[in-house]
Short mmCIF file of C-alpha atoms in Angstrom, two decimals:
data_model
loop_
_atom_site.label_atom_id
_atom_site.label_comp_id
_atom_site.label_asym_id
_atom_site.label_seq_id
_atom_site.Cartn_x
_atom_site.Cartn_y
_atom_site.Cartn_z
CA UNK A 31 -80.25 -83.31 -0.92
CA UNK A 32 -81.25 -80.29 0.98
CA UNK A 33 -78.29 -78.70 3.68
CA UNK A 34 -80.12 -76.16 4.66
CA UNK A 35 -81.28 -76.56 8.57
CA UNK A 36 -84.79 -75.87 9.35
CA UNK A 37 -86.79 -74.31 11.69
CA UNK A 38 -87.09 -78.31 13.98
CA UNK A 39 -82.89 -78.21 14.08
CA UNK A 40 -82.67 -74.79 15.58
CA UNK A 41 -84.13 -73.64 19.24
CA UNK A 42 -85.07 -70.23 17.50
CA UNK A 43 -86.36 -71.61 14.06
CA UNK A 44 -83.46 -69.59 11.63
CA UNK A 45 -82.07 -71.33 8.37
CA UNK A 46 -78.39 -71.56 7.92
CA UNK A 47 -77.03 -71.77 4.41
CA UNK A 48 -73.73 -72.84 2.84
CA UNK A 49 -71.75 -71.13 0.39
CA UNK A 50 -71.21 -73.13 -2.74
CA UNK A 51 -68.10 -71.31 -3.20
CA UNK A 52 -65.69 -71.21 -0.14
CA UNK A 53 -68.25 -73.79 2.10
CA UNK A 54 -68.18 -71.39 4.58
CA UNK A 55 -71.22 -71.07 7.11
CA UNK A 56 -73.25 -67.92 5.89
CA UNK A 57 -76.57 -68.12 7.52
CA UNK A 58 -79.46 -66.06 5.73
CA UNK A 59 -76.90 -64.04 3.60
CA UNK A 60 -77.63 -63.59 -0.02
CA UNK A 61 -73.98 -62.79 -0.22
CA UNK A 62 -71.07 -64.88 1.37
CA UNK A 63 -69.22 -62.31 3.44
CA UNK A 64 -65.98 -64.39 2.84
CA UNK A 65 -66.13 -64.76 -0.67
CA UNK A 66 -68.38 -62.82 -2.01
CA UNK A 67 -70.68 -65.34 -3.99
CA UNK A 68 -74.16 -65.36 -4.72
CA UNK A 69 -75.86 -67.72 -2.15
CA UNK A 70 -78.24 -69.70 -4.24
CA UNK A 71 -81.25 -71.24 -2.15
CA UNK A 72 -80.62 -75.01 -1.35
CA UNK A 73 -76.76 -74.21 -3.01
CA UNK A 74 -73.52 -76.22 -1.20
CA UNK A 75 -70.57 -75.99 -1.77
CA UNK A 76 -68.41 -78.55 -3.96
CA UNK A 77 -66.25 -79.21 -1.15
CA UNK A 78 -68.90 -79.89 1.02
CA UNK A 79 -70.70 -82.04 -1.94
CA UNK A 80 -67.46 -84.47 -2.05
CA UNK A 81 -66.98 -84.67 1.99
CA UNK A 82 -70.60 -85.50 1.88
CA UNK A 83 -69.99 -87.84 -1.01
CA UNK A 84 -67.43 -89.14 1.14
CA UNK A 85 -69.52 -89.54 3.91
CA UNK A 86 -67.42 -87.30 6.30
CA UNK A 87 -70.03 -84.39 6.24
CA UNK A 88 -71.03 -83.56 10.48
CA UNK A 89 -73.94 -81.72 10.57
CA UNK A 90 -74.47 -79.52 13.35
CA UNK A 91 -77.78 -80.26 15.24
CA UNK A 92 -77.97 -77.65 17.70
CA UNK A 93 -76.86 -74.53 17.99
CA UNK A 94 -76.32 -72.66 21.26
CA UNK A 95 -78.75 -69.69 20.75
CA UNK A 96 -76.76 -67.42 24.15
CA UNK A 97 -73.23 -68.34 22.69
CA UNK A 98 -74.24 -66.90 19.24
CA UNK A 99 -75.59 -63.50 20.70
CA UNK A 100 -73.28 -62.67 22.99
CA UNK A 101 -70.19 -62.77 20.41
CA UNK A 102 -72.87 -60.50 18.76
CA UNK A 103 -72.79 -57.91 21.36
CA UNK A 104 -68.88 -58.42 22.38
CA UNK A 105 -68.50 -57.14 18.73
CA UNK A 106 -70.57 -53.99 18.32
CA UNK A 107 -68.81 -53.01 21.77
CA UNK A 108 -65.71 -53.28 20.38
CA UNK A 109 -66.37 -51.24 17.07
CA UNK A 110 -67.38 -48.83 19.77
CA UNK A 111 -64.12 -48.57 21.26
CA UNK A 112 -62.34 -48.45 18.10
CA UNK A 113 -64.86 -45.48 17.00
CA UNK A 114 -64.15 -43.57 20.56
CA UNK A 115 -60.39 -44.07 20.37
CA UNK A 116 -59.77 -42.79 17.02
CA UNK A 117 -61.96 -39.61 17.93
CA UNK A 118 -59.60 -38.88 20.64
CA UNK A 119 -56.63 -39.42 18.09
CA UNK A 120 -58.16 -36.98 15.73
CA UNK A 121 -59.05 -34.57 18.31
CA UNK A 122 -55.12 -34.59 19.59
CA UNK A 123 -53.81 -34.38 16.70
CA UNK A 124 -55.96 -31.50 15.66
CA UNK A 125 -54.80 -30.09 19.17
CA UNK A 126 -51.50 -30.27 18.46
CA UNK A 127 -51.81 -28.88 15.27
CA UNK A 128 -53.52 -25.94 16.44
CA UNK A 129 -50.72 -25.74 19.13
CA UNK A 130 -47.52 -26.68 16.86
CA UNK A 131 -48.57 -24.46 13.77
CA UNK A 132 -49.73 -21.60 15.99
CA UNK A 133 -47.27 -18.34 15.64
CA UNK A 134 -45.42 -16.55 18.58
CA UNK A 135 -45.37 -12.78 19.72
CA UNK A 136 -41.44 -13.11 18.14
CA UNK A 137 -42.81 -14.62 15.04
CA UNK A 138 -45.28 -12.38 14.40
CA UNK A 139 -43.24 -9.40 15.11
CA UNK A 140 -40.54 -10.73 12.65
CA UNK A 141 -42.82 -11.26 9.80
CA UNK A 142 -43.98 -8.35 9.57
CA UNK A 143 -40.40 -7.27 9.01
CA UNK A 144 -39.90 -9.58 6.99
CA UNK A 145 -42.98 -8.55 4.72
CA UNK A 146 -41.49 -4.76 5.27
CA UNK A 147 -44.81 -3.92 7.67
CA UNK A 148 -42.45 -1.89 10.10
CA UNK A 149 -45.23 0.57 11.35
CA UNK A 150 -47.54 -2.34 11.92
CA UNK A 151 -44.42 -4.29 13.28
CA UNK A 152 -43.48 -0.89 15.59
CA UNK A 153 -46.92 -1.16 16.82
CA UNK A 154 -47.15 -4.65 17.60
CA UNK A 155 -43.63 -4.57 19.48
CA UNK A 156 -45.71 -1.80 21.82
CA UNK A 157 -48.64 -3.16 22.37
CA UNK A 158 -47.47 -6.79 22.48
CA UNK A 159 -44.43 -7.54 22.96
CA UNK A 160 -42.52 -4.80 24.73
CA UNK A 161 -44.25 -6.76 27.90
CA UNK A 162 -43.15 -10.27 26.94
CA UNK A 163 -39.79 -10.40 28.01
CA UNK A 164 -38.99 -13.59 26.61
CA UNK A 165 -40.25 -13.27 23.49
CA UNK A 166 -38.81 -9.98 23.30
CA UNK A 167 -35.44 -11.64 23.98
CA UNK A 168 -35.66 -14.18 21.14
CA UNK A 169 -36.33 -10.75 18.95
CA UNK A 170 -33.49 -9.19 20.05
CA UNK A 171 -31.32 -12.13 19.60
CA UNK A 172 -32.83 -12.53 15.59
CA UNK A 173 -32.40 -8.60 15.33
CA UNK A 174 -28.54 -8.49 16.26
CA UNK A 175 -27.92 -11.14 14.58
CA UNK A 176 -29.50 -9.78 11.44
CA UNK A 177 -27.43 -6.43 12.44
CA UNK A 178 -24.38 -8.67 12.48
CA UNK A 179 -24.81 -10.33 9.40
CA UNK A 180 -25.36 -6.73 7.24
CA UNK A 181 -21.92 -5.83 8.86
CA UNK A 182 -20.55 -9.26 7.98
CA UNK A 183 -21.95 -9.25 4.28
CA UNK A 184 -20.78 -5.26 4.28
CA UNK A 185 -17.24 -6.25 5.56
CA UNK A 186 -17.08 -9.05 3.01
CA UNK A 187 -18.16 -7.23 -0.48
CA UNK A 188 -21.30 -8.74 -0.93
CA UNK A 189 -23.16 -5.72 -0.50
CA UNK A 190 -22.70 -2.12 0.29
CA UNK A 191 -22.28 0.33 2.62
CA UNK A 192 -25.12 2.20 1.89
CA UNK A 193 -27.22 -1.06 1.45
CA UNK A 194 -25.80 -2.00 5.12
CA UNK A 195 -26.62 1.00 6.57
CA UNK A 196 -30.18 1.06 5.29
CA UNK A 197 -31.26 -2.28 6.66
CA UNK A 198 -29.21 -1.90 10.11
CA UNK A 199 -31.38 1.74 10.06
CA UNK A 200 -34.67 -0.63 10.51
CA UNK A 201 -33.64 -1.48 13.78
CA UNK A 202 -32.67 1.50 15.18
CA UNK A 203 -36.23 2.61 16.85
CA UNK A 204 -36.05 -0.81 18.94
CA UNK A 205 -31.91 -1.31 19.62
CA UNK A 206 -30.31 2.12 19.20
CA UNK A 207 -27.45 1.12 20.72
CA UNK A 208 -26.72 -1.97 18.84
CA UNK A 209 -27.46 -0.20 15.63
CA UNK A 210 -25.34 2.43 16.40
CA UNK A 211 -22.33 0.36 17.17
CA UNK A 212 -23.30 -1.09 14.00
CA UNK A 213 -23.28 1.93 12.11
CA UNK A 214 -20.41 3.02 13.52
CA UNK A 215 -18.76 -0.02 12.10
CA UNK A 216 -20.12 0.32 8.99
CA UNK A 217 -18.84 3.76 8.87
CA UNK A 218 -15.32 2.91 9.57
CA UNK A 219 -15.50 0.33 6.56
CA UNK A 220 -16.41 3.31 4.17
CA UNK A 221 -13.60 5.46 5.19
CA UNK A 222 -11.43 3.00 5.18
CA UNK A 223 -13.04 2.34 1.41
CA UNK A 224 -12.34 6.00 0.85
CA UNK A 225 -8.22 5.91 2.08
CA UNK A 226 -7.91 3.12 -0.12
CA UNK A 227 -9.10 4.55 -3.28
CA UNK A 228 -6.77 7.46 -2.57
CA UNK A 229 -4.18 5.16 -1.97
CA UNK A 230 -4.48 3.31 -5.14
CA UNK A 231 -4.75 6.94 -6.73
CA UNK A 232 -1.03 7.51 -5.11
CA UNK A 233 0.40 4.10 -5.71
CA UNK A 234 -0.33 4.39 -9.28
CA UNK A 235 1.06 7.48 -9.79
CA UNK A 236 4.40 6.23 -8.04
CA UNK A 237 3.55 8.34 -4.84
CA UNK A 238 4.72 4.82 -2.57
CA UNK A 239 5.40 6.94 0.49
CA UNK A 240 1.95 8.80 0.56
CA UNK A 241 0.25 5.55 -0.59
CA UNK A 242 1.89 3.52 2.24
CA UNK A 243 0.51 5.91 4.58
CA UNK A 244 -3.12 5.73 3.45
CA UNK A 245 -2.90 2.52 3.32
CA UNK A 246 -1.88 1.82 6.78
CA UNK A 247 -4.72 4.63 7.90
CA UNK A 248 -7.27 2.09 5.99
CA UNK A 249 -5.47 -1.21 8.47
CA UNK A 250 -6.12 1.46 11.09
CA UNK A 251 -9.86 1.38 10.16
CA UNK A 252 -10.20 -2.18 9.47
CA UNK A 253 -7.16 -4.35 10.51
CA UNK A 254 -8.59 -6.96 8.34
CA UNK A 255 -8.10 -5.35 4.95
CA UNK A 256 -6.21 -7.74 3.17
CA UNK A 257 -5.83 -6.16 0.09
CA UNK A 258 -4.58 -2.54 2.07
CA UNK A 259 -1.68 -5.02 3.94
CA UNK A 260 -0.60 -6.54 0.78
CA UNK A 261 -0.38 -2.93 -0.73
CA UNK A 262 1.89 -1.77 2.20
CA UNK A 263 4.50 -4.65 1.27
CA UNK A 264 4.67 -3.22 -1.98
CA UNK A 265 5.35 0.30 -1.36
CA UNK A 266 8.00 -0.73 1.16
CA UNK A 267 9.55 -2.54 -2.05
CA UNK A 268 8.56 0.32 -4.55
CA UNK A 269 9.99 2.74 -1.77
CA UNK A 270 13.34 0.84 -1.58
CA UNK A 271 13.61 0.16 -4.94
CA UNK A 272 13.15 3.91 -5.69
CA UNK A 273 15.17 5.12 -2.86
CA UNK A 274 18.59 2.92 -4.03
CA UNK A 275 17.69 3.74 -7.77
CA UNK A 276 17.86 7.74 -7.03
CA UNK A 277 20.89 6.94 -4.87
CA UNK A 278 22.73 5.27 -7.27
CA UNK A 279 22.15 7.64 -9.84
CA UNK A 280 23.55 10.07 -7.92
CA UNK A 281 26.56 8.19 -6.83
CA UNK A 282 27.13 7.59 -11.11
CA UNK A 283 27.09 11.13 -11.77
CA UNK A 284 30.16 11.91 -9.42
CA UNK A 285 28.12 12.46 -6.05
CA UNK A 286 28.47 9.17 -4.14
CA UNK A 287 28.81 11.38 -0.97
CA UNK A 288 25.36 12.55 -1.62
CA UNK A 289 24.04 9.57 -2.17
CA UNK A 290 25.61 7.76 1.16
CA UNK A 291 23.64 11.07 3.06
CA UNK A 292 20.38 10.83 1.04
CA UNK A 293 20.67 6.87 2.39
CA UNK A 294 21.39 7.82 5.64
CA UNK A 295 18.81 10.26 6.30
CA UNK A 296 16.08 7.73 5.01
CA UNK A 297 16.86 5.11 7.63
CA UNK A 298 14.44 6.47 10.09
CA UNK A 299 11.88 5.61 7.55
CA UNK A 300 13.25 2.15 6.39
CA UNK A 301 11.84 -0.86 8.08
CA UNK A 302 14.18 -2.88 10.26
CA UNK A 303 14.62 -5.58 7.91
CA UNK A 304 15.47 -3.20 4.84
CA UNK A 305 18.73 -1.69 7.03
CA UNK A 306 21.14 -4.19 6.22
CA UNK A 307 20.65 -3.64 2.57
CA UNK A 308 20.70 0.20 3.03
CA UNK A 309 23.82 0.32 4.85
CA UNK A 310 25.31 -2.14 2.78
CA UNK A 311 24.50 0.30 -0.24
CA UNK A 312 25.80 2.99 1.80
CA UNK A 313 28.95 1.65 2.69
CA UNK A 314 29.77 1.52 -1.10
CA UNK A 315 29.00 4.76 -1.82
CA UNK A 316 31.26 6.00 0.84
CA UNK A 317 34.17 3.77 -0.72
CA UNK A 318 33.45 5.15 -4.03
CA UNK A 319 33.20 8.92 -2.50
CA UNK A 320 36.77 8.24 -0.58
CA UNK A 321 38.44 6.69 -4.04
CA UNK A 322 36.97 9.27 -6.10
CA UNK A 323 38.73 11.96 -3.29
CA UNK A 324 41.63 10.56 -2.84
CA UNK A 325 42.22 9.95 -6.76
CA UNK A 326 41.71 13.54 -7.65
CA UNK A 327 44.02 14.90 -4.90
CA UNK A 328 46.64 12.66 -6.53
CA UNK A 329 46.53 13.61 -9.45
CA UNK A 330 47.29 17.33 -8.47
CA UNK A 331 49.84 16.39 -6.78
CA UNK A 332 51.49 14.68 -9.92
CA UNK A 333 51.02 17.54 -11.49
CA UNK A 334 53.01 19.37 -8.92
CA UNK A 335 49.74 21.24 -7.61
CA UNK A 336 50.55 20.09 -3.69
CA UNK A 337 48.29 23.05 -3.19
CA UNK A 338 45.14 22.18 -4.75
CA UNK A 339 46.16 18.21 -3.62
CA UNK A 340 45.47 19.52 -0.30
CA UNK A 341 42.66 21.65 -1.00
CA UNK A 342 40.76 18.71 -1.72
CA UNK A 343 41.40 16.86 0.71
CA UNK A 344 40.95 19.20 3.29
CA UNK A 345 37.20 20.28 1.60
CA UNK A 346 36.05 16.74 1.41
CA UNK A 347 33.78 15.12 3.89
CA UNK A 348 35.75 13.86 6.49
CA UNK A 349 32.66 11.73 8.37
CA UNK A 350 34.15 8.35 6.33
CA UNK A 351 37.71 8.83 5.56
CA UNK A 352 38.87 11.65 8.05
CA UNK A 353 42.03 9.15 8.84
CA UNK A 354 42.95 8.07 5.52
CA UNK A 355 42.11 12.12 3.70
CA UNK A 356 44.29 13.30 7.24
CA UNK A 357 47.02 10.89 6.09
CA UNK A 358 47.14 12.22 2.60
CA UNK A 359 47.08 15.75 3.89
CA UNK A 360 50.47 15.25 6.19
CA UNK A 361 51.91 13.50 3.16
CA UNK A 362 51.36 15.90 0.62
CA UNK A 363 52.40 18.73 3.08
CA UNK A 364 55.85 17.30 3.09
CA UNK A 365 55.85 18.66 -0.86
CA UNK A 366 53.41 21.33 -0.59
CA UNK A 367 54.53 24.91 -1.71
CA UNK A 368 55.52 26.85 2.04
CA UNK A 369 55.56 30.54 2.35
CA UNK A 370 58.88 31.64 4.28
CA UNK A 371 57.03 34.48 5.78
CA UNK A 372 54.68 31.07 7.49
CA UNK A 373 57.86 29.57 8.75
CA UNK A 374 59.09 30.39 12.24
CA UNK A 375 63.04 31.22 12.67
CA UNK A 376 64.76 28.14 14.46
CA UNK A 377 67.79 30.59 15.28
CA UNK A 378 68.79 34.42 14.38
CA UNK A 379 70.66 37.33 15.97
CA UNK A 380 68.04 40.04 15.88
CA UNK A 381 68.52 40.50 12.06
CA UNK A 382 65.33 40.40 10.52
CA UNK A 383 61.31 41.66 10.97
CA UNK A 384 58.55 39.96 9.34
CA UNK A 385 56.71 42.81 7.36
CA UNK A 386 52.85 42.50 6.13
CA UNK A 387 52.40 46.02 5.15
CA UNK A 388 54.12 47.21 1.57
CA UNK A 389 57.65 48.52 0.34
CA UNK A 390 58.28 49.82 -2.84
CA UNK A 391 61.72 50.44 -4.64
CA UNK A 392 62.68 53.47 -6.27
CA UNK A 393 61.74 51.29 -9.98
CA UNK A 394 58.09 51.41 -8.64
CA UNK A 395 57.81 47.56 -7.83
CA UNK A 396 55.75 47.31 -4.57
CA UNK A 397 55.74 44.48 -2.41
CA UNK A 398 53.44 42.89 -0.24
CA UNK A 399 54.57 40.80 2.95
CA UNK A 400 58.26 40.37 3.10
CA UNK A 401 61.38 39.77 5.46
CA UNK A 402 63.19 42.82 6.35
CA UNK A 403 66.63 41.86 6.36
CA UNK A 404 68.72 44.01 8.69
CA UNK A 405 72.42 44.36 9.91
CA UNK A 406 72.62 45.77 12.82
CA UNK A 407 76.26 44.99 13.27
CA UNK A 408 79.42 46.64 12.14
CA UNK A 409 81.61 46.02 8.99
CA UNK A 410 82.30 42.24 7.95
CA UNK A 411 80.00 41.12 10.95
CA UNK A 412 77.15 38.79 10.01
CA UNK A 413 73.75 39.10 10.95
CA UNK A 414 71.35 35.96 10.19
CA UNK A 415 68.16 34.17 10.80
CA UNK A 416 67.99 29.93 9.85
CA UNK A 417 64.58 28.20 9.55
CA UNK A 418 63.95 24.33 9.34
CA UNK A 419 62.68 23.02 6.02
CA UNK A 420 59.15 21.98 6.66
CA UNK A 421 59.02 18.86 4.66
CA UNK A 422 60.34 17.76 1.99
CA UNK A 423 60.09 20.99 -0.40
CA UNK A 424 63.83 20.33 -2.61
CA UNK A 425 63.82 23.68 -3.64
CA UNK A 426 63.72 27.74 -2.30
CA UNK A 427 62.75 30.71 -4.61
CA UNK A 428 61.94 34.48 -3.91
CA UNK A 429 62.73 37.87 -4.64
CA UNK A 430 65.24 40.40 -3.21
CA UNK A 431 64.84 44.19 -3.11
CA UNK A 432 66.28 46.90 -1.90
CA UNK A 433 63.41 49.23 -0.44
CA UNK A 434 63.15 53.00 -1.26
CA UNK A 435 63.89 54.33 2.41
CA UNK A 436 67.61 52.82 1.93
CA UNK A 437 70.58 55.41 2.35
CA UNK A 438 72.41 56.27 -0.36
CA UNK A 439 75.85 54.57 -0.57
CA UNK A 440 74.44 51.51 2.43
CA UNK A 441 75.11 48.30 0.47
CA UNK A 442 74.61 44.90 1.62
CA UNK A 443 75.99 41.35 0.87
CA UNK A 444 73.72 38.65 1.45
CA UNK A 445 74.42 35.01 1.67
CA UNK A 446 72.21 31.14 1.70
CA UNK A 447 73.35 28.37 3.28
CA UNK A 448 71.83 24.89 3.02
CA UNK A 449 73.12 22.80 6.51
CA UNK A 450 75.91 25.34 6.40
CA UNK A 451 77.21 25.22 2.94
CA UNK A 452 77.16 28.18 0.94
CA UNK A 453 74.69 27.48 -1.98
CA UNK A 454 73.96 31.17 -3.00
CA UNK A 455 75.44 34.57 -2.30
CA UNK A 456 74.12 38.64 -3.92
CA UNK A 457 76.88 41.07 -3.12
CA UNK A 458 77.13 45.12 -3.06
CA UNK A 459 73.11 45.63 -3.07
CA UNK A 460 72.53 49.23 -2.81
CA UNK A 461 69.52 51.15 -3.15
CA UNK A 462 70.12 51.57 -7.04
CA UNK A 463 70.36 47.52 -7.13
CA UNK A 464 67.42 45.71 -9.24
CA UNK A 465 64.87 42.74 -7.63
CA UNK A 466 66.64 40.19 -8.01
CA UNK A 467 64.66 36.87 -8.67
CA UNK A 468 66.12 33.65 -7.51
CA UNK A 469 65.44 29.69 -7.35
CA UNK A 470 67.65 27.28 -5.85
CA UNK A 471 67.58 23.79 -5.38
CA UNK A 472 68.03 22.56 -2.35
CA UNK A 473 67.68 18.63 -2.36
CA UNK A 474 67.14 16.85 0.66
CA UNK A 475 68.80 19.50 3.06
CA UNK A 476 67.70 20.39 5.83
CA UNK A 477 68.18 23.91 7.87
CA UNK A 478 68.16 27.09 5.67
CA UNK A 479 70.08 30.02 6.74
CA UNK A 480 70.16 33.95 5.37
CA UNK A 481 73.29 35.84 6.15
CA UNK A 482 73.62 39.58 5.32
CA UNK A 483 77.05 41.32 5.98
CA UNK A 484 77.42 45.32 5.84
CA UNK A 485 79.29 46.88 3.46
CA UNK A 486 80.36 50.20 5.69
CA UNK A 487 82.18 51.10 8.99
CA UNK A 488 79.72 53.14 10.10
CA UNK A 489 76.00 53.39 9.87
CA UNK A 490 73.81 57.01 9.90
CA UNK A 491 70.07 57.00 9.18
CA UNK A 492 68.60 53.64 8.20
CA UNK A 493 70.82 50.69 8.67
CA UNK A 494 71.65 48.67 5.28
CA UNK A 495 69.09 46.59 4.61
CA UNK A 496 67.33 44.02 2.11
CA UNK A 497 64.18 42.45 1.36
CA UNK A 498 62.98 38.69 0.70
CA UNK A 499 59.55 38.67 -0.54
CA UNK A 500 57.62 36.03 -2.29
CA UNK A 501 59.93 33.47 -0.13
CA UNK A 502 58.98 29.43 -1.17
CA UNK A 503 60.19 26.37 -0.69
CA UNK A 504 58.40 23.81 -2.89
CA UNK A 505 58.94 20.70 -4.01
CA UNK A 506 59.72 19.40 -7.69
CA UNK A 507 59.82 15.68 -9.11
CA UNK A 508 62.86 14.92 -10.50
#
């Protein structure tokens, strides 16, 4: 059976056709525009073979010729839309394009720094952008911060001064100021760089002090120089370690005075939390320097050698142990050798004169410094002159002499008492009499007197006289 319609079925006399394939209505089609089968004249489809088998098959008799062209024409004028709308599309997004991707003065002018164009980029910046105040502000904002990050990379080792000067240098015919700042930055960095090296130069050598200074000239320079700070710790420690190693050499070869002063005048240089330890130090030396005193003075004086006891004591240093050496002194005075002629008189009856210049006897001796002993009085008539024993001296030596100027035929007795008791008596010394030399011990007593008595009834010339030269009291251990 023939499906196809004719020309009697249709008001404008057109064939419709079936696809074999899908059954769907294709009208004059070779091809099925569902499908895409090969329309075969006088071909249907299987499916509607068995619904015409089955006797289901509704045939359309008449088809409404205005419906079918006007869904023709609602089409085309909707491709039309599509096609206008996607033009505009294209065209914005072309727009946009040309707008997005389209450089700015600022860009333009950076590039050609970038690329290393700086006369062209000079130029442009003149012509262009010097009158463009915004986009010369977004330059200025990329140039300091490209100043900034030269100092930055500078400051932080990644590259070098010279490097850092040389690109900050680019800038300088637009931002002078800003690249001199930077510059001048830059320029502290490198003499800081400088003091450093000669610090390291000093530290290794062991020169801490001058180090520590150049080191703290490079903080000066750059406070952030970690490396310089670190350094200035360690010649502190070098410096004290140093410092209380010379001292304490000094105090082990027998100076511990010098020491305690070479201490002492460093402390305006030691830190504040370095003093304790100083002083502490000191204070040790100053016990060893007192021992050390105080131990040699005694052992003159166990030796006998009051003298030299005291000597030392009163030639030491007295800024530590002025009470203690003072002590010692007053102690070892009390033994200390005394010269009579250093003594004043606690009594006497006008018998005596105190002599500095020299006398000589008629055996040639002279003598320098003596008592003149004198009696003015007559026959058996004492003349004397007592002194208080100083300390506790337990014995009394010196010479007697009869001087040169002495009358012929004068003699003199002369007598030593010890708290009144006779301990020691030279009778009928003349002028012809020899020095006599005499040491007497005189325990714990404590008033010495010297008695001379004349000899004659009458006195012409020079009175009768003797002298006591080389007068001591001392002290011996028993």
């Amino acid at each position: 059976m023939n499906f196809i319609k004719s020309k009697n079925d249709f008001q404008r006399g057109e064939k419709f056709m079936y696809c074999g394939k899908c059954g769907k209505d294709v009208g004059a089609a070779a091809f099925c525009p569902y499908c895409g089968a090969k329309i075969e004249a006088g071909e249907e489809s299987g499916a509607r073979k068995e619904n015409r088998q089955e006797g289901h098959i509704k045939l359309k008799t008449r088809v409404n010729i205005k419906s079918v062209g006007g869904g023709i024409l609602k089409k085309r004028k909707k491709e039309i839309g599509i096609l206008a709308v996607s033009v505009c599309v294209i065209a914005g997004i072309v727009l946009f394009c040309t707008i997005a991707f389209r450089k700015s003065k600022s860009e333009i002018f950076l590039n050609y720094f970038e690329q290393g164009n700086y006369a062209e980029a000079r130029q442009y910046f003149e012509n262009e952008l010097a009158w463009d105040a915004e986009e010369e502000e977004k330059v200025y904002q990329a140039a300091c911060a490209q100043i900034d990050r030269l100092v930055e990379d500078c400051y932080a080792g990644k590259i070098s001064c010279d490097a850092a000067t040389e690109g900050i240098s680019l800038f300088w015919d637009f931002y002078p100021d800003e690249t001199a700042d930077a510059n001048e930055a830059v320029d502290a960095l490198r003499v800081s760089q400088d003091y450093y090296q000669d610090a390291e130069a000093r530290y290794e050598a062991g020169n801490y002090s001058a180090a520590k200074d150049l080191y703290e000239m490079v903080i000066e320079e750059d406070s952030s120089y970690a490396d310089a700070q670190e350094k200035i710790e360690l010649c502190y420690q070098k410096e004290m370690e140093t410092l209380l190693a010379e001292a304490d050499e000094m105090a082990a070869g027998g100076s511990p005075m010098d020491a305690a002063l070479l201490l002492e005048n460093s402390k305006s240089d030691i830190r504040s939390e370095d003093l304790q330890t100083v002083s502490e130090r000191q204070e040790t030396y100053y016990q060893q320097y007192e021992s050390d005193v105080l131990s040699t003075a005694q052992e003159y004086a166990q030796a006998g050698d009051y003298e030299k006891a005291i000597s030392v004591l009163n030639t030491a240093d007295q800024s530590y142990s002025a009470e203690k050496f003072q002590a010692a002194i007053e102690e070892y005075e009390q033994y200390a050798p005394v010269n009579l002629m250093t003594v004043e008189p606690v009594s006497d009856n006008i018998s005596y004169d105190r002599r500095n210049e020299q006398a000589e006897d008629i055996y040639g001796n002279t003598y320098a410094g003596y008592y003149d002993l004198c009696n003015y009085r007559t026959k058996d008539e004492d003349t004397y002159v007592e002194f208080l024993i100083p300390g506790k001296q337990n014995h009394f030596s010196g010479i007697l002499f009869c001087p040169s100027r002495v009358q012929d035929g004068h003699t003199i007795d002369l007598e030593i008492y010890l708290d009144d008791i006779l301990i020691y008596e030279q009778r009928q010394m003349n002028k012809r009499s020899e020095p006599v030399h005499f040491d007497l011990a005189i325990g714990e007593g404590k008033f010495l007197k010297v008695v001379t008595r004349s000899m004659d009834d009458t006195f012409t010339g020079t009175n009768p006289r003797v002298g006591l030269t080389d007068a001591k009291l001392y002290y011996v251990a028993e």
